[in-house]
Amino acid sequence: MRKQVKTRAARPRQGMARVGQWPLWLAVAAGPAMAEDAPSLPAVTVSGEGVPQEAPTVAKLPLTVREIPQSVTVIGQEQMREQNLQSLDDVMQHATGITVQPYQLLTTAYYARGFKVDSFEQDGVPVLMGNMAASPQDMAVYERVEILRGANGLMHGAGNPAATVNLVRKRPQREFSFNGSVSAGSWDRYRAEADLGGPLNDSGSVRGRIVSAVEDRGYFYDVADQQSALLYAIGEVDLGPQTVLSAGVQTQRIRSTTNMAGVPRYKDGGDIGLSRSTYLDAAWDRFNWDTTRVFADLEHRFGQGWTAKVSANYLTADSNLKYAGAYGAIDRQTGLGSRLMGGAYKFDNTQASVDAYVSGPIQLFGRRHELLLGGNAQRTTSEQYTGMFTPALNVPVNVFDRDPHGVPEPGVGPYTSPGETRLKQQGVYGMGRFSLADPVTLVLGGRMSWWNQTAPGARQQIDPEFTPYGGLIVDLNSQWSLYGSYAQVFQPQSQLTREGKPLDPVTGTNYEAGVKGELAGGALNVSLAVFQILQKDRAIQDPDWPCVGNNCYYVQGGEVRSRGIEAEANGQITPHWSVAGGYTFNTSKYVKDPISNGQPFASFTPKHIFRVWTNYALPVLDRRLSVGGGVQMQSGYSTVSGPVTLRQGGVTLVDLRAAYRVDKHVTVALNLNNVFDRGYYQSLSGTSWNNRYGEPRNAMLTLRAQY
């Protein structure tokens, strides 16, 4: 069924192709505060014993990684502790095939297979994350992170064909447990965590868990710092032998002196060679977040394998930003070109999500099959307020001799807003997993979505949109299987035609085929995949109506293609030796575009990304001593900024770890990152500002107690 697009907008789109209409979990207007956008190991045979990994929940059915016909990465508690992955940014930086771009839309953006990740879940419920000015995500709350790469319109409807990130929260335990840690590291970074849970009555039918984390940290660049406090509490009640009700709250408070400017480049795109400690903002910068989530779910097991679950999630998030940073490319002869610019902003966001589904087995033609039927809905509101400096800032900056304390903090006039943006999305989905023969499994599914956005001065409605899903799995034996899959997702567009109507949505289609294996008794997952993504019906400028000034009209017809190979290994080679690694080769380009045809689409995404981490408990001292190490390698990348191209060469980073288990409860560990102190740019945005150095060599000492 083809969608119908309705609109009440009457004005032509101003300016060049602007940020499109964001999906529900990314719905927020891009205001003047927005910074410049940057637009698996091969399978090997091993032996050993281990414990099978917990099945990911991103697919909602009880499937192992091998049974999901798409590339899946699971990063659990142990790996996060070994590598000191304390934020979602840290996790994604070490995940297979993910590119991390800080300060995009005033938050950190993640890219997979050339596209921005805009589909996020908590416990399988679509949630608002990654939106403009979104706060950092602390990992103390989460048991593991599941990353399903490629399109996922089946569960989400609108989005990019990049990946879905599902953050699985910690749940109450049926036995008492305590986990606490204190850490101290480079640049005056201090952190403490506490995690306590267990039964709250004699029978264990009522359980609870509480997690807290506090952190005070500096950064490798001057002046900036951040203080954060997190509290998470969840309760669980057995309403009957087959029914469980849970509810909880998660709140986070962050106060920071931010670094909006990064560093500029020469006007010709060259590196100006500033120290990595350079801070080109004002010392009175601030970026503060207050975030609260309330959630609940009810799960009932009917027997004979059938389960029903209803989940709800509510978010309220407020943030405020006040900054002044150096903006402007530098002239090689004079060293001038930057001026101090900034502003004051407030952001208000709310989100309400609900997801309900029923799943279970059926017998058909003498074989067992799995069915999943469900639906979900999201409602978000977002509003941006802008305040003007009094007096206005227009101060020249010498980036080679900058005093962050040299400019007095200005006042802020009344805050104003164009109005609230509201976005609604709902859909129903269904999927069947059919056993055609002993070695062959067919997966078929689809979703019907309804999407509606009301913004100041315009309304857009897409109603309905169908996204199909299909996959085929062939078991070669008890350890290995071949698979192929087809998945779609759609993305609304905001660009307008000559008639003042928004374009139809972009369609992203993911084709993938590969081989997966379960080794070491199911404790080690390996995979090799090839993929191709086609994103069609993208907006291009109307050739019959050239732009007049900043007024442009658009038609559909643009197409982007992404291709690549992914290989991954994750799990236990032996009970004492773990590995998590992956290799990605990816290219993307415009295949139909009157201006950019044949050019790279996401040049800031390296063609080659290799990441591996391994940890081994040495066969001495009763296995109390363990050592670990990791390598991150990526090829060079580039970013186009006006008439010039910015380039970063290939980078190799080495991390090391040593840990000693004092007794069965206490462990001390030392992590050393970027051991050889490699200097590089983590991201390049433009000649004027927002180019970000990667972290220099740094260390973290952690003392952990578990009971």
Short mmCIF file of N, CA, C and O in Angstrom, two decimals, residues 430-484:
data_model
loop_
_atom_site.label_atom_id
_atom_site.label_comp_id
_atom_site.label_asym_id
_atom_site.label_seq_id
_atom_site.Cartn_x
_atom_site.Cartn_y
_atom_site.Cartn_z
N GLY A 430 4.17 -7.60 12.31
CA GLY A 430 4.02 -9.03 12.44
C GLY A 430 5.19 -9.74 11.78
O GLY A 430 5.75 -9.25 10.79
N MET A 431 5.58 -10.87 12.34
CA MET A 431 6.68 -11.63 11.78
C MET A 431 6.46 -13.11 12.07
O MET A 431 5.99 -13.48 13.15
N GLY A 432 6.80 -13.90 11.11
CA GLY A 432 6.74 -15.34 11.27
C GLY A 432 8.09 -15.97 10.97
O GLY A 432 8.78 -15.55 10.04
N ARG A 433 8.47 -16.94 11.77
CA ARG A 433 9.71 -17.67 11.57
C ARG A 433 9.32 -19.11 11.29
O ARG A 433 8.95 -19.86 12.20
N PHE A 434 9.40 -19.52 10.02
CA PHE A 434 8.82 -20.76 9.57
C PHE A 434 9.92 -21.79 9.27
O PHE A 434 10.85 -21.53 8.50
N SER A 435 9.80 -22.94 9.87
CA SER A 435 10.72 -24.05 9.62
C SER A 435 10.25 -24.80 8.39
O SER A 435 9.30 -25.58 8.46
N LEU A 436 10.87 -24.56 7.23
CA LEU A 436 10.45 -25.19 5.98
C LEU A 436 10.93 -26.64 5.89
O LEU A 436 10.27 -27.50 5.33
N ALA A 437 12.13 -26.88 6.42
CA ALA A 437 12.72 -28.22 6.46
C ALA A 437 13.76 -28.20 7.57
O ALA A 437 14.08 -27.14 8.12
N ASP A 438 14.31 -29.35 7.91
CA ASP A 438 15.26 -29.39 9.02
C ASP A 438 16.38 -28.37 8.90
O ASP A 438 16.74 -27.73 9.89
N PRO A 439 16.95 -28.13 7.70
CA PRO A 439 18.03 -27.15 7.64
C PRO A 439 17.60 -25.75 7.22
O PRO A 439 18.42 -24.84 7.22
N VAL A 440 16.32 -25.53 6.85
CA VAL A 440 15.92 -24.27 6.22
C VAL A 440 14.85 -23.58 7.06
O VAL A 440 13.82 -24.17 7.40
N THR A 441 15.08 -22.29 7.36
CA THR A 441 14.13 -21.46 8.09
C THR A 441 13.86 -20.19 7.29
O THR A 441 14.78 -19.52 6.83
N LEU A 442 12.58 -19.86 7.12
CA LEU A 442 12.15 -18.67 6.40
C LEU A 442 11.58 -17.66 7.40
O LEU A 442 10.77 -18.02 8.25
N VAL A 443 12.03 -16.41 7.29
CA VAL A 443 11.52 -15.33 8.13
C VAL A 443 10.80 -14.33 7.24
O VAL A 443 11.39 -13.81 6.28
N LEU A 444 9.54 -14.06 7.53
CA LEU A 444 8.75 -13.09 6.78
C LEU A 444 8.04 -12.17 7.76
O LEU A 444 7.55 -12.61 8.80
N GLY A 445 8.03 -10.88 7.43
CA GLY A 445 7.35 -9.93 8.30
C GLY A 445 7.05 -8.64 7.58
O GLY A 445 7.45 -8.41 6.43
N GLY A 446 6.32 -7.77 8.26
CA GLY A 446 6.00 -6.47 7.69
C GLY A 446 5.41 -5.56 8.75
O GLY A 446 4.99 -6.00 9.82
N ARG A 447 5.41 -4.29 8.43
CA ARG A 447 4.89 -3.28 9.34
C ARG A 447 4.09 -2.24 8.56
O ARG A 447 4.49 -1.84 7.45
N MET A 448 3.00 -1.79 9.15
CA MET A 448 2.24 -0.68 8.61
C MET A 448 2.38 0.49 9.59
O MET A 448 2.08 0.35 10.78
N SER A 449 2.86 1.63 9.08
CA SER A 449 3.17 2.77 9.94
C SER A 449 2.34 3.98 9.56
O SER A 449 2.02 4.20 8.38
N TRP A 450 2.04 4.78 10.58
CA TRP A 450 1.39 6.07 10.42
C TRP A 450 2.28 7.12 11.09
O TRP A 450 2.71 6.94 12.24
N TRP A 451 2.54 8.22 10.40
CA TRP A 451 3.50 9.23 10.85
C TRP A 451 2.91 10.61 10.67
O TRP A 451 2.37 10.93 9.60
N ASN A 452 3.00 11.44 11.71
CA ASN A 452 2.39 12.76 11.68
C ASN A 452 3.26 13.72 12.47
O ASN A 452 3.60 13.46 13.62
N GLN A 453 3.62 14.85 11.86
CA GLN A 453 4.40 15.87 12.53
C GLN A 453 3.75 17.24 12.36
O GLN A 453 3.38 17.63 11.25
N THR A 454 3.64 17.95 13.47
CA THR A 454 3.15 19.32 13.47
C THR A 454 4.26 20.22 13.99
O THR A 454 4.69 20.09 15.14
N ALA A 455 4.73 21.13 13.14
CA ALA A 455 5.78 22.06 13.49
C ALA A 455 5.27 23.48 13.29
O ALA A 455 4.24 23.68 12.63
N PRO A 456 5.96 24.47 13.86
CA PRO A 456 5.52 25.85 13.65
C PRO A 456 5.41 26.19 12.17
O PRO A 456 6.37 26.13 11.43
N GLY A 457 4.21 26.47 11.72
CA GLY A 457 3.97 26.86 10.34
C GLY A 457 3.75 25.75 9.35
O GLY A 457 3.52 26.02 8.17
N ALA A 458 3.81 24.49 9.78
CA ALA A 458 3.65 23.40 8.82
C ALA A 458 3.18 22.14 9.52
O ALA A 458 3.42 21.93 10.71
N ARG A 459 2.51 21.30 8.73
CA ARG A 459 2.10 19.98 9.21
C ARG A 459 2.33 18.98 8.09
O ARG A 459 2.03 19.24 6.92
N GLN A 460 2.85 17.81 8.43
CA GLN A 460 3.10 16.76 7.46
C GLN A 460 2.56 15.45 7.99
O GLN A 460 2.74 15.12 9.16
N GLN A 461 1.92 14.69 7.10
CA GLN A 461 1.32 13.42 7.49
C GLN A 461 1.62 12.37 6.45
O GLN A 461 1.45 12.61 5.24
N ILE A 462 2.06 11.20 6.87
CA ILE A 462 2.31 10.07 5.99
C ILE A 462 1.44 8.93 6.47
O ILE A 462 1.58 8.48 7.60
N ASP A 463 0.60 8.42 5.56
CA ASP A 463 -0.45 7.56 6.06
C ASP A 463 -1.06 6.71 4.95
O ASP A 463 -1.75 7.25 4.10
N PRO A 464 -0.84 5.42 4.93
CA PRO A 464 0.12 4.66 5.73
C PRO A 464 1.37 4.36 4.93
O PRO A 464 1.43 4.68 3.74
N GLU A 465 2.39 3.70 5.53
CA GLU A 465 3.61 3.28 4.87
C GLU A 465 3.91 1.84 5.28
O GLU A 465 3.96 1.51 6.47
N PHE A 466 4.10 0.96 4.27
CA PHE A 466 4.37 -0.45 4.55
C PHE A 466 5.86 -0.73 4.36
O PHE A 466 6.46 -0.33 3.37
N THR A 467 6.46 -1.42 5.32
CA THR A 467 7.86 -1.82 5.23
C THR A 467 7.95 -3.33 5.39
O THR A 467 7.59 -3.87 6.44
N PRO A 468 8.43 -4.03 4.37
CA PRO A 468 8.52 -5.50 4.44
C PRO A 468 9.86 -5.96 5.02
O PRO A 468 10.83 -5.21 5.11
N TYR A 469 9.90 -7.23 5.40
CA TYR A 469 11.11 -7.86 5.90
C TYR A 469 11.10 -9.32 5.48
O TYR A 469 10.06 -9.99 5.53
N GLY A 470 12.25 -9.83 5.07
CA GLY A 470 12.36 -11.23 4.70
C GLY A 470 13.76 -11.76 4.96
O GLY A 470 14.75 -11.03 4.84
N GLY A 471 13.86 -13.03 5.33
CA GLY A 471 15.16 -13.63 5.57
C GLY A 471 15.10 -15.14 5.38
O GLY A 471 14.04 -15.76 5.53
N LEU A 472 16.22 -15.72 5.03
CA LEU A 472 16.32 -17.17 4.84
C LEU A 472 17.59 -17.66 5.54
O LEU A 472 18.67 -17.09 5.36
N ILE A 473 17.46 -18.71 6.35
CA ILE A 473 18.58 -19.28 7.09
C ILE A 473 18.69 -20.76 6.73
O ILE A 473 17.71 -21.50 6.80
N VAL A 474 19.89 -21.19 6.36
CA VAL A 474 20.15 -22.58 6.02
C VAL A 474 21.23 -23.10 6.97
O VAL A 474 22.37 -22.65 6.94
N ASP A 475 20.86 -24.05 7.80
CA ASP A 475 21.82 -24.65 8.73
C ASP A 475 22.68 -25.67 8.00
O ASP A 475 22.17 -26.64 7.43
N LEU A 476 23.98 -25.45 8.03
CA LEU A 476 24.91 -26.40 7.43
C LEU A 476 25.15 -27.58 8.36
O LEU A 476 25.32 -28.70 7.91
N ASN A 477 25.20 -27.29 9.67
CA ASN A 477 25.31 -28.31 10.71
C ASN A 477 24.91 -27.65 12.01
O ASN A 477 24.29 -26.58 12.01
N SER A 478 25.25 -28.25 13.14
CA SER A 478 24.84 -27.71 14.42
C SER A 478 25.59 -26.44 14.80
O SER A 478 25.20 -25.75 15.76
N GLN A 479 26.65 -26.10 14.07
CA GLN A 479 27.46 -24.94 14.40
C GLN A 479 27.38 -23.83 13.37
O GLN A 479 27.51 -22.65 13.73
N TRP A 480 27.18 -24.12 12.12
CA TRP A 480 27.30 -23.15 11.05
C TRP A 480 26.00 -23.02 10.28
O TRP A 480 25.26 -23.99 10.09
N SER A 481 25.74 -21.79 9.79
CA SER A 481 24.56 -21.55 8.97
C SER A 481 24.84 -20.44 7.98
O SER A 481 25.65 -19.54 8.22
N LEU A 482 24.15 -20.51 6.84
CA LEU A 482 24.15 -19.45 5.85
C LEU A 482 22.85 -18.66 5.98
O LEU A 482 21.82 -19.20 6.38
N TYR A 483 22.90 -17.37 5.64
CA TYR A 483 21.68 -16.57 5.72
C TYR A 483 21.67 -15.48 4.65
O TYR A 483 22.71 -15.08 4.12
N GLY A 484 20.49 -15.02 4.35
CA GLY A 484 20.28 -13.86 3.50
C GLY A 484 19.06 -13.12 3.98
O GLY A 484 18.12 -13.72 4.52
#
